[in-house]
mmCIF file with all atom_site columns, C-alpha atoms in Angstrom:
data_model
loop_
_atom_site.group_PDB
_atom_site.id
_atom_site.type_symbol
_atom_site.label_atom_id
_atom_site.label_alt_id
_atom_site.label_comp_id
_atom_site.label_asym_id
_atom_site.label_entity_id
_atom_site.label_seq_id
_atom_site.pdbx_PDB_ins_code
_atom_site.Cartn_x
_atom_site.Cartn_y
_atom_site.Cartn_z
_atom_site.occupancy
_atom_site.B_iso_or_equiv
_atom_site.pdbx_formal_charge
_atom_site.auth_seq_id
_atom_site.auth_comp_id
_atom_site.auth_asym_id
_atom_site.auth_atom_id
_atom_site.pdbx_PDB_model_num
ATOM 1   C CA . MET T 1 1   ? 38.525 22.605 0.904   1.00 0.00 ? 412 MET T CA 1
ATOM 2   C CA . LEU T 1 2   ? 39.065 19.345 -1.041  1.00 0.00 ? 413 LEU T CA 1
ATOM 3   C CA . GLU T 1 3   ? 36.220 20.145 -3.401  1.00 0.00 ? 414 GLU T CA 1
ATOM 4   C CA . ASP T 1 4   ? 37.934 23.468 -4.080  1.00 0.00 ? 415 ASP T CA 1
ATOM 5   C CA . SER T 1 5   ? 41.210 21.675 -4.836  1.00 0.00 ? 416 SER T CA 1
ATOM 6   C CA . HIS T 1 6   ? 39.482 19.380 -7.315  1.00 0.00 ? 417 HIS T CA 1
ATOM 7   C CA . ARG T 1 7   ? 37.642 22.325 -8.888  1.00 0.00 ? 418 ARG T CA 1
ATOM 8   C CA . ILE T 1 8   ? 40.954 24.157 -9.294  1.00 0.00 ? 419 ILE T CA 1
ATOM 9   C CA . ILE T 1 9   ? 42.502 21.103 -10.972 1.00 0.00 ? 420 ILE T CA 1
ATOM 10  C CA . ARG T 1 10  ? 39.531 20.905 -13.365 1.00 0.00 ? 421 ARG T CA 1
ATOM 11  C CA . ASN T 1 11  ? 39.974 24.600 -14.175 1.00 0.00 ? 422 ASN T CA 1
ATOM 12  C CA . CYS T 1 12  ? 43.681 24.029 -14.892 1.00 0.00 ? 423 CYS T CA 1
ATOM 13  C CA . THR T 1 13  ? 42.977 21.214 -17.356 1.00 0.00 ? 424 THR T CA 1
ATOM 14  C CA . GLY T 1 14  ? 42.689 21.447 -21.113 1.00 0.00 ? 425 GLY T CA 1
ATOM 15  C CA . PRO T 1 15  ? 44.369 22.954 -24.151 1.00 0.00 ? 426 PRO T CA 1
ATOM 16  C CA . GLU T 1 16  ? 46.739 25.785 -23.319 1.00 0.00 ? 427 GLU T CA 1
ATOM 17  C CA . LYS T 1 17  ? 46.499 25.020 -19.583 1.00 0.00 ? 428 LYS T CA 1
ATOM 18  C CA . ILE T 1 18  ? 48.930 23.544 -17.079 1.00 0.00 ? 429 ILE T CA 1
ATOM 19  C CA . PHE T 1 19  ? 47.491 20.005 -17.304 1.00 0.00 ? 430 PHE T CA 1
ATOM 20  C CA . ARG T 1 20  ? 46.360 18.395 -20.544 1.00 0.00 ? 431 ARG T CA 1
ATOM 21  C CA . ARG T 1 21  ? 44.082 15.935 -18.699 1.00 0.00 ? 432 ARG T CA 1
ATOM 22  C CA . GLN T 1 22  ? 42.654 15.816 -15.177 1.00 0.00 ? 433 GLN T CA 1
ATOM 23  C CA . ILE T 1 23  ? 44.504 12.563 -14.536 1.00 0.00 ? 434 ILE T CA 1
ATOM 24  C CA . ASP T 1 24  ? 47.780 14.416 -15.110 1.00 0.00 ? 435 ASP T CA 1
ATOM 25  C CA . GLY T 1 25  ? 46.971 16.913 -12.348 1.00 0.00 ? 436 GLY T CA 1
ATOM 26  C CA . TRP T 1 26  ? 45.685 14.156 -10.078 1.00 0.00 ? 437 TRP T CA 1
ATOM 27  C CA . TRP T 1 27  ? 48.791 12.056 -10.716 1.00 0.00 ? 438 TRP T CA 1
ATOM 28  C CA . LEU T 1 28  ? 51.068 14.971 -9.848  1.00 0.00 ? 439 LEU T CA 1
ATOM 29  C CA . GLY T 1 29  ? 49.071 15.404 -6.641  1.00 0.00 ? 440 GLY T CA 1
ATOM 30  C CA . LEU T 1 30  ? 49.477 11.678 -5.932  1.00 0.00 ? 441 LEU T CA 1
ATOM 31  C CA . CYS T 1 31  ? 53.236 11.871 -6.460  1.00 0.00 ? 442 CYS T CA 1
ATOM 32  C CA . ILE T 1 32  ? 53.566 14.912 -4.189  1.00 0.00 ? 443 ILE T CA 1
ATOM 33  C CA . GLY T 1 33  ? 51.524 13.230 -1.458  1.00 0.00 ? 444 GLY T CA 1
ATOM 34  C CA . VAL T 1 34  ? 53.602 10.051 -1.667  1.00 0.00 ? 445 VAL T CA 1
ATOM 35  C CA . ARG T 1 35  ? 56.905 11.922 -1.708  1.00 0.00 ? 446 ARG T CA 1
ATOM 36  C CA . LYS T 1 36  ? 55.919 14.046 1.273   1.00 0.00 ? 447 LYS T CA 1
ATOM 37  C CA . GLY T 1 37  ? 54.460 10.987 3.013   1.00 0.00 ? 448 GLY T CA 1
ATOM 38  C CA . GLU T 1 38  ? 51.161 12.772 3.658   1.00 0.00 ? 449 GLU T CA 1
ATOM 39  C CA . ARG T 1 39  ? 47.601 11.550 3.160   1.00 0.00 ? 450 ARG T CA 1
ATOM 40  C CA . LEU T 1 40  ? 44.402 13.563 3.387   1.00 0.00 ? 451 LEU T CA 1
ATOM 41  C CA . PRO T 1 41  ? 41.294 11.393 3.551   1.00 0.00 ? 452 PRO T CA 1
ATOM 42  C CA . PHE T 1 42  ? 37.846 12.667 2.705   1.00 0.00 ? 453 PHE T CA 1
ATOM 43  C CA . PRO T 1 43  ? 35.743 13.153 5.845   1.00 0.00 ? 454 PRO T CA 1
ATOM 44  C CA . SER T 1 44  ? 33.103 10.835 4.339   1.00 0.00 ? 455 SER T CA 1
ATOM 45  C CA . ASP T 1 45  ? 32.512 8.734  1.230   1.00 0.00 ? 456 ASP T CA 1
ATOM 46  C CA . ALA T 1 46  ? 29.774 11.193 0.218   1.00 0.00 ? 457 ALA T CA 1
ATOM 47  C CA . GLN T 1 47  ? 32.426 13.883 -0.222  1.00 0.00 ? 458 GLN T CA 1
ATOM 48  C CA . ARG T 1 48  ? 34.590 11.852 -2.590  1.00 0.00 ? 459 ARG T CA 1
ATOM 49  C CA . VAL T 1 49  ? 35.015 13.536 -5.939  1.00 0.00 ? 460 VAL T CA 1
ATOM 50  C CA . LYS T 1 50  ? 34.609 11.282 -8.962  1.00 0.00 ? 461 LYS T CA 1
ATOM 51  C CA . PHE T 1 51  ? 36.953 12.642 -11.566 1.00 0.00 ? 462 PHE T CA 1
ATOM 52  C CA . MET T 1 52  ? 37.442 9.662  -13.873 1.00 0.00 ? 463 MET T CA 1
ATOM 53  C CA . ASP T 1 53  ? 35.523 6.593  -14.871 1.00 0.00 ? 464 ASP T CA 1
ATOM 54  C CA . GLY T 1 54  ? 38.380 4.122  -15.233 1.00 0.00 ? 465 GLY T CA 1
ATOM 55  C CA . THR T 1 55  ? 38.874 4.420  -18.990 1.00 0.00 ? 466 THR T CA 1
ATOM 56  C CA . ILE T 1 56  ? 42.168 6.222  -18.377 1.00 0.00 ? 467 ILE T CA 1
ATOM 57  C CA . PHE T 1 57  ? 43.562 2.942  -17.063 1.00 0.00 ? 468 PHE T CA 1
ATOM 58  C CA . ASN T 1 58  ? 42.912 1.343  -20.456 1.00 0.00 ? 469 ASN T CA 1
ATOM 59  C CA . SER T 1 59  ? 45.129 3.900  -22.202 1.00 0.00 ? 470 SER T CA 1
ATOM 60  C CA . ASP T 1 60  ? 47.715 4.110  -19.392 1.00 0.00 ? 471 ASP T CA 1
ATOM 61  C CA . PRO T 1 61  ? 47.793 0.571  -17.922 1.00 0.00 ? 472 PRO T CA 1
ATOM 62  C CA . TRP T 1 62  ? 51.061 1.280  -16.096 1.00 0.00 ? 473 TRP T CA 1
ATOM 63  C CA . ARG T 1 63  ? 49.059 3.457  -13.695 1.00 0.00 ? 474 ARG T CA 1
ATOM 64  C CA . VAL T 1 64  ? 47.259 0.377  -12.340 1.00 0.00 ? 475 VAL T CA 1
ATOM 65  C CA . THR T 1 65  ? 50.597 -1.260 -11.560 1.00 0.00 ? 476 THR T CA 1
ATOM 66  C CA . HIS T 1 66  ? 51.825 1.874  -9.791  1.00 0.00 ? 477 HIS T CA 1
ATOM 67  C CA . LEU T 1 67  ? 48.648 2.142  -7.707  1.00 0.00 ? 478 LEU T CA 1
ATOM 68  C CA . GLU T 1 68  ? 48.870 -1.531 -6.761  1.00 0.00 ? 479 GLU T CA 1
ATOM 69  C CA . LEU T 1 69  ? 52.529 -1.200 -5.772  1.00 0.00 ? 480 LEU T CA 1
ATOM 70  C CA . LEU T 1 70  ? 51.738 1.841  -3.641  1.00 0.00 ? 481 LEU T CA 1
ATOM 71  C CA . ALA T 1 71  ? 48.893 0.046  -1.845  1.00 0.00 ? 482 ALA T CA 1
ATOM 72  C CA . LEU T 1 72  ? 51.013 -3.089 -1.462  1.00 0.00 ? 483 LEU T CA 1
ATOM 73  C CA . SER T 1 73  ? 53.782 -1.080 0.195   1.00 0.00 ? 484 SER T CA 1
ATOM 74  C CA . LYS T 1 74  ? 51.339 0.504  2.653   1.00 0.00 ? 485 LYS T CA 1
ATOM 75  C CA . GLN T 1 75  ? 48.909 -2.310 3.466   1.00 0.00 ? 486 GLN T CA 1
ATOM 76  C CA . GLY T 1 76  ? 50.493 -5.639 2.496   1.00 0.00 ? 487 GLY T CA 1
ATOM 77  C CA . ASP T 1 77  ? 49.481 -8.181 -0.124  1.00 0.00 ? 488 ASP T CA 1
ATOM 78  C CA . HIS T 1 78  ? 45.908 -8.643 1.162   1.00 0.00 ? 489 HIS T CA 1
ATOM 79  C CA . VAL T 1 79  ? 44.996 -5.201 -0.236  1.00 0.00 ? 490 VAL T CA 1
ATOM 80  C CA . LEU T 1 80  ? 45.424 -6.472 -3.804  1.00 0.00 ? 491 LEU T CA 1
ATOM 81  C CA . ALA T 1 81  ? 42.060 -8.225 -3.466  1.00 0.00 ? 492 ALA T CA 1
ATOM 82  C CA . GLU T 1 82  ? 40.399 -4.870 -2.710  1.00 0.00 ? 493 GLU T CA 1
ATOM 83  C CA . PRO T 1 83  ? 40.518 -2.577 -5.781  1.00 0.00 ? 494 PRO T CA 1
ATOM 84  C CA . ARG T 1 84  ? 38.411 0.097  -4.041  1.00 0.00 ? 495 ARG T CA 1
ATOM 85  C CA . ARG T 1 85  ? 40.909 0.242  -1.180  1.00 0.00 ? 496 ARG T CA 1
ATOM 86  C CA . ILE T 1 86  ? 43.807 0.521  -3.644  1.00 0.00 ? 497 ILE T CA 1
ATOM 87  C CA . VAL T 1 87  ? 42.154 3.540  -5.245  1.00 0.00 ? 498 VAL T CA 1
ATOM 88  C CA . GLY T 1 88  ? 41.213 4.898  -1.817  1.00 0.00 ? 499 GLY T CA 1
ATOM 89  C CA . ILE T 1 89  ? 44.834 4.900  -0.665  1.00 0.00 ? 500 ILE T CA 1
ATOM 90  C CA . ALA T 1 90  ? 45.910 6.663  -3.853  1.00 0.00 ? 501 ALA T CA 1
ATOM 91  C CA . MET T 1 91  ? 43.109 9.215  -3.463  1.00 0.00 ? 502 MET T CA 1
ATOM 92  C CA . GLU T 1 92  ? 44.250 10.079 0.052   1.00 0.00 ? 503 GLU T CA 1
ATOM 93  C CA . TYR T 1 93  ? 47.767 10.806 -1.176  1.00 0.00 ? 504 TYR T CA 1
ATOM 94  C CA . ALA T 1 94  ? 46.440 12.690 -4.202  1.00 0.00 ? 505 ALA T CA 1
ATOM 95  C CA . ASN T 1 95  ? 44.115 14.757 -2.004  1.00 0.00 ? 506 ASN T CA 1
ATOM 96  C CA . PHE T 1 96  ? 47.056 15.962 0.029   1.00 0.00 ? 507 PHE T CA 1
ATOM 97  C CA . GLY T 1 97  ? 49.042 16.738 -3.109  1.00 0.00 ? 508 GLY T CA 1
ATOM 98  C CA . LEU T 1 98  ? 46.102 18.488 -4.802  1.00 0.00 ? 509 LEU T CA 1
ATOM 99  C CA . ASP T 1 99  ? 45.511 20.570 -1.706  1.00 0.00 ? 510 ASP T CA 1
ATOM 100 C CA . TRP T 1 100 ? 49.201 21.472 -1.642  1.00 0.00 ? 511 TRP T CA 1
ATOM 101 C CA . LEU T 1 101 ? 49.186 22.312 -5.353  1.00 0.00 ? 512 LEU T CA 1
ATOM 102 C CA . SER T 1 102 ? 46.074 24.456 -5.148  1.00 0.00 ? 513 SER T CA 1
ATOM 103 C CA . ASN T 1 103 ? 47.311 26.366 -2.106  1.00 0.00 ? 514 ASN T CA 1
ATOM 104 C CA . GLU T 1 104 ? 50.921 26.774 -3.144  1.00 0.00 ? 515 GLU T CA 1
ATOM 105 C CA . CYS T 1 105 ? 50.928 27.046 -6.901  1.00 0.00 ? 516 CYS T CA 1
ATOM 106 C CA . LEU T 1 106 ? 47.841 26.935 -9.073  1.00 0.00 ? 517 LEU T CA 1
ATOM 107 C CA . LEU T 1 107 ? 46.199 30.176 -7.999  1.00 0.00 ? 518 LEU T CA 1
ATOM 108 C CA . LYS T 1 108 ? 49.243 32.156 -9.117  1.00 0.00 ? 519 LYS T CA 1
ATOM 109 C CA . THR T 1 109 ? 49.507 34.220 -12.302 1.00 0.00 ? 520 THR T CA 1
ATOM 110 C CA . GLU T 1 110 ? 52.052 31.829 -13.835 1.00 0.00 ? 521 GLU T CA 1
ATOM 111 C CA . PRO T 1 111 ? 50.988 28.436 -12.440 1.00 0.00 ? 522 PRO T CA 1
ATOM 112 C CA . THR T 1 112 ? 53.420 26.288 -14.441 1.00 0.00 ? 523 THR T CA 1
ATOM 113 C CA . LEU T 1 113 ? 56.410 28.357 -13.346 1.00 0.00 ? 524 LEU T CA 1
ATOM 114 C CA . SER T 1 114 ? 55.051 28.490 -9.814  1.00 0.00 ? 525 SER T CA 1
ATOM 115 C CA . VAL T 1 115 ? 54.721 24.696 -9.672  1.00 0.00 ? 526 VAL T CA 1
ATOM 116 C CA . LEU T 1 116 ? 58.290 24.229 -10.863 1.00 0.00 ? 527 LEU T CA 1
ATOM 117 C CA . ASN T 1 117 ? 59.628 26.824 -8.436  1.00 0.00 ? 528 ASN T CA 1
ATOM 118 C CA . ARG T 1 118 ? 57.702 25.436 -5.440  1.00 0.00 ? 529 ARG T CA 1
ATOM 119 C CA . LEU T 1 119 ? 58.631 21.791 -5.958  1.00 0.00 ? 530 LEU T CA 1
ATOM 120 C CA . ASP T 1 120 ? 61.574 20.927 -3.784  1.00 0.00 ? 531 ASP T CA 1
ATOM 121 C CA . LEU T 1 121 ? 64.305 19.500 -5.998  1.00 0.00 ? 532 LEU T CA 1
ATOM 122 C CA . SER T 1 122 ? 64.683 16.639 -3.546  1.00 0.00 ? 533 SER T CA 1
ATOM 123 C CA . MET T 1 123 ? 61.076 15.671 -4.371  1.00 0.00 ? 534 MET T CA 1
ATOM 124 C CA . LEU T 1 124 ? 62.125 14.981 -7.960  1.00 0.00 ? 535 LEU T CA 1
ATOM 125 C CA . THR T 1 125 ? 65.097 12.760 -7.188  1.00 0.00 ? 536 THR T CA 1
ATOM 126 C CA . THR T 1 126 ? 65.534 9.537  -5.312  1.00 0.00 ? 537 THR T CA 1
ATOM 127 C CA . ASP T 1 127 ? 68.287 8.820  -2.873  1.00 0.00 ? 538 ASP T CA 1
#
């Protein structure tokens, strides 16, 4: 199921598609997972999907800070010494969000409109 979600994100990435880059789809999945408070771990490390090689963090360094803050809020300051765990936590949230996106929105005829219609307005605001 997770491999299907990641395949769907890859198919929705590029010019004239819903996401310009895979990281944009993954980041939306991460945000949805965090907002809904749901994580979906891979059953094993062998099933992890490598979708980026880290160069995206050079062009968007703010993402590193966000991932560190997320991990810090969930695991405490000791996690900052474990970059793989920081990414692992983010991947679990993103996996949930990607699964949600693929099931609820991206297989529709008008995926962009479907995403906007399916996102709960309360997910986009903070209280």
